[in-house]
mmCIF file of C-alpha atoms in Angstrom:
data_model
loop_
_atom_site.group_PDB
_atom_site.id
_atom_site.type_symbol
_atom_site.label_atom_id
_atom_site.label_comp_id
_atom_site.label_asym_id
_atom_site.label_seq_id
_atom_site.Cartn_x
_atom_site.Cartn_y
_atom_site.Cartn_z
ATOM 1 C CA MET A 1 -8.650 6.274 1.348
ATOM 2 C CA PHE A 2 -6.192 6.678 -0.351
ATOM 3 C CA LEU A 3 -2.397 4.095 -0.871
ATOM 4 C CA ILE A 4 -0.229 6.644 -2.398
ATOM 5 C CA LEU A 5 3.003 6.273 -3.709
ATOM 6 C CA LYS A 6 5.145 9.573 -3.838
ATOM 7 C CA TYR A 7 9.135 10.766 -3.839
ATOM 8 C CA GLY A 8 10.674 12.484 -1.197
ATOM 9 C CA MET A 9 13.705 12.959 1.083
ATOM 10 C CA GLY A 10 15.652 11.301 -1.681
ATOM 11 C CA LYS A 11 13.375 7.875 -1.742
ATOM 12 C CA TYR A 12 10.263 6.496 -2.651
ATOM 13 C CA ILE A 13 7.174 6.750 0.270
ATOM 14 C CA VAL A 14 4.498 4.466 0.221
ATOM 15 C CA GLU A 15 1.337 5.987 2.979
ATOM 16 C CA ILE A 16 -2.478 5.574 3.564
ATOM 17 C CA LYS A 17 -4.463 8.930 3.291
ATOM 18 C CA LYS A 18 -7.814 10.189 3.815
ATOM 19 C CA ASN A 19 -7.065 12.810 1.300
ATOM 20 C CA THR A 20 -4.537 13.078 -1.979
ATOM 21 C CA LYS A 21 -1.882 15.746 -2.573
ATOM 22 C CA LYS A 22 -0.808 16.449 -5.843
ATOM 23 C CA GLU A 23 2.896 14.963 -5.260
ATOM 24 C CA LYS A 24 1.905 11.771 -5.309
ATOM 25 C CA ILE A 25 3.033 9.295 -8.285
ATOM 26 C CA LEU A 26 0.689 6.627 -9.075
ATOM 27 C CA CYS A 27 -3.115 6.542 -6.336
ATOM 28 C CA TYR A 28 -5.074 3.768 -5.549
ATOM 29 C CA GLU A 29 -9.012 5.098 -3.826
ATOM 30 C CA PHE A 30 -10.706 2.103 -1.401
ATOM 31 C CA ASP A 31 -12.448 1.296 0.723
ATOM 32 C CA GLU A 32 -11.281 0.625 4.071
ATOM 33 C CA GLU A 33 -13.725 -1.967 4.914
ATOM 34 C CA ASN A 34 -13.901 -3.928 1.668
ATOM 35 C CA PHE A 35 -11.446 -6.664 1.769
ATOM 36 C CA GLU A 36 -12.016 -7.604 -1.224
ATOM 37 C CA ASP A 37 -11.232 -3.660 -2.304
ATOM 38 C CA ILE A 38 -7.770 -3.775 0.311
ATOM 39 C CA ILE A 39 -6.339 -6.849 -1.627
ATOM 40 C CA LYS A 40 -6.964 -5.518 -5.331
ATOM 41 C CA VAL A 41 -5.203 -2.182 -4.411
ATOM 42 C CA ILE A 42 -2.721 -4.272 -3.266
ATOM 43 C CA ASN A 43 -2.710 -6.435 -6.003
ATOM 44 C CA SER A 44 -2.522 -3.353 -7.995
ATOM 45 C CA PHE A 45 -0.414 -1.347 -6.474
ATOM 46 C CA LYS A 46 2.570 -4.029 -7.200
ATOM 47 C CA ASN A 47 1.810 -4.687 -10.893
ATOM 48 C CA ASP A 48 1.281 -1.234 -12.232
ATOM 49 C CA ILE A 49 4.801 -0.234 -9.321
ATOM 50 C CA ARG A 50 7.134 -2.416 -11.358
ATOM 51 C CA TYR A 51 6.681 -0.155 -14.290
ATOM 52 C CA GLU A 52 6.897 2.740 -12.631
ATOM 53 C CA LEU A 53 10.098 1.996 -11.014
ATOM 54 C CA ILE A 54 11.165 0.111 -13.415
ATOM 55 C CA TYR A 55 14.895 2.251 -14.504
ATOM 56 C CA LYS A 56 15.546 3.719 -11.320
ATOM 57 C CA PRO A 57 17.363 2.249 -8.366
ATOM 58 C CA TYR A 58 14.130 1.371 -5.756
ATOM 59 C CA SER A 59 12.352 -1.239 -4.974
ATOM 60 C CA ILE A 60 8.801 -1.616 -3.272
ATOM 61 C CA SER A 61 8.848 -5.420 -2.300
ATOM 62 C CA GLU A 62 5.323 -6.941 -2.095
ATOM 63 C CA GLU A 63 6.095 -7.136 1.738
ATOM 64 C CA ASP A 64 6.585 -3.004 2.309
ATOM 65 C CA ILE A 65 2.993 -2.473 0.762
ATOM 66 C CA ILE A 66 1.530 -5.103 2.602
ATOM 67 C CA ASN A 67 3.126 -3.967 5.491
ATOM 68 C CA VAL A 68 1.696 -0.130 5.399
ATOM 69 C CA PHE A 69 -1.676 -1.533 5.435
ATOM 70 C CA LEU A 70 -0.622 -3.534 8.692
ATOM 71 C CA SER A 71 0.680 -0.091 10.484
ATOM 72 C CA SER A 72 -1.779 2.301 9.295
ATOM 73 C CA GLU A 73 -3.735 3.271 12.405
ATOM 74 C CA ASN A 74 -6.643 4.336 9.434
ATOM 75 C CA ILE A 75 -7.009 0.020 9.144
ATOM 76 C CA SER A 76 -8.593 -1.291 11.689
ATOM 77 C CA GLU A 77 -7.585 -4.207 14.075
ATOM 78 C CA LYS A 78 -9.907 -6.749 11.738
ATOM 79 C CA MET A 79 -8.963 -5.646 8.555
ATOM 80 C CA LYS A 80 -5.339 -6.440 9.728
ATOM 81 C CA ASN A 81 -5.790 -9.612 11.070
ATOM 82 C CA LYS A 82 -7.438 -10.292 7.295
ATOM 83 C CA ILE A 83 -5.012 -9.244 5.215
ATOM 84 C CA LYS A 84 -2.407 -11.273 7.414
ATOM 85 C CA LEU A 85 -4.590 -14.700 6.503
ATOM 86 C CA TYR A 86 -4.582 -13.929 3.274
ATOM 87 C CA PHE A 87 -1.127 -13.043 3.214
ATOM 88 C CA ASN A 88 0.190 -15.649 5.080
ATOM 89 C CA ILE A 89 2.065 -13.504 7.460
ATOM 90 C CA GLU A 90 2.936 -14.489 10.887
ATOM 91 C CA GLY A 91 1.553 -11.354 13.128
ATOM 92 C CA ASP A 92 2.002 -10.948 16.904
#
């Protein structure tokens, strides 16, 4: 899987895809079945996005990035629960 930052329709979009396209700004490959890999990608993405968007009037928070994982159909419920526990997110 890939965690992607791209620009579209006047805003930045963060999404998870099975494959990647050339119009991305940042792209991180990860194993959706490996919890440590997911945490590493979230933290790397969060740190790198700060520098990518530093001079732009946009902001993407850690919560936004985590929500992409929690709402993705490509991430198992077991992994979503682990992510919620790790980041101390109360869920439904």
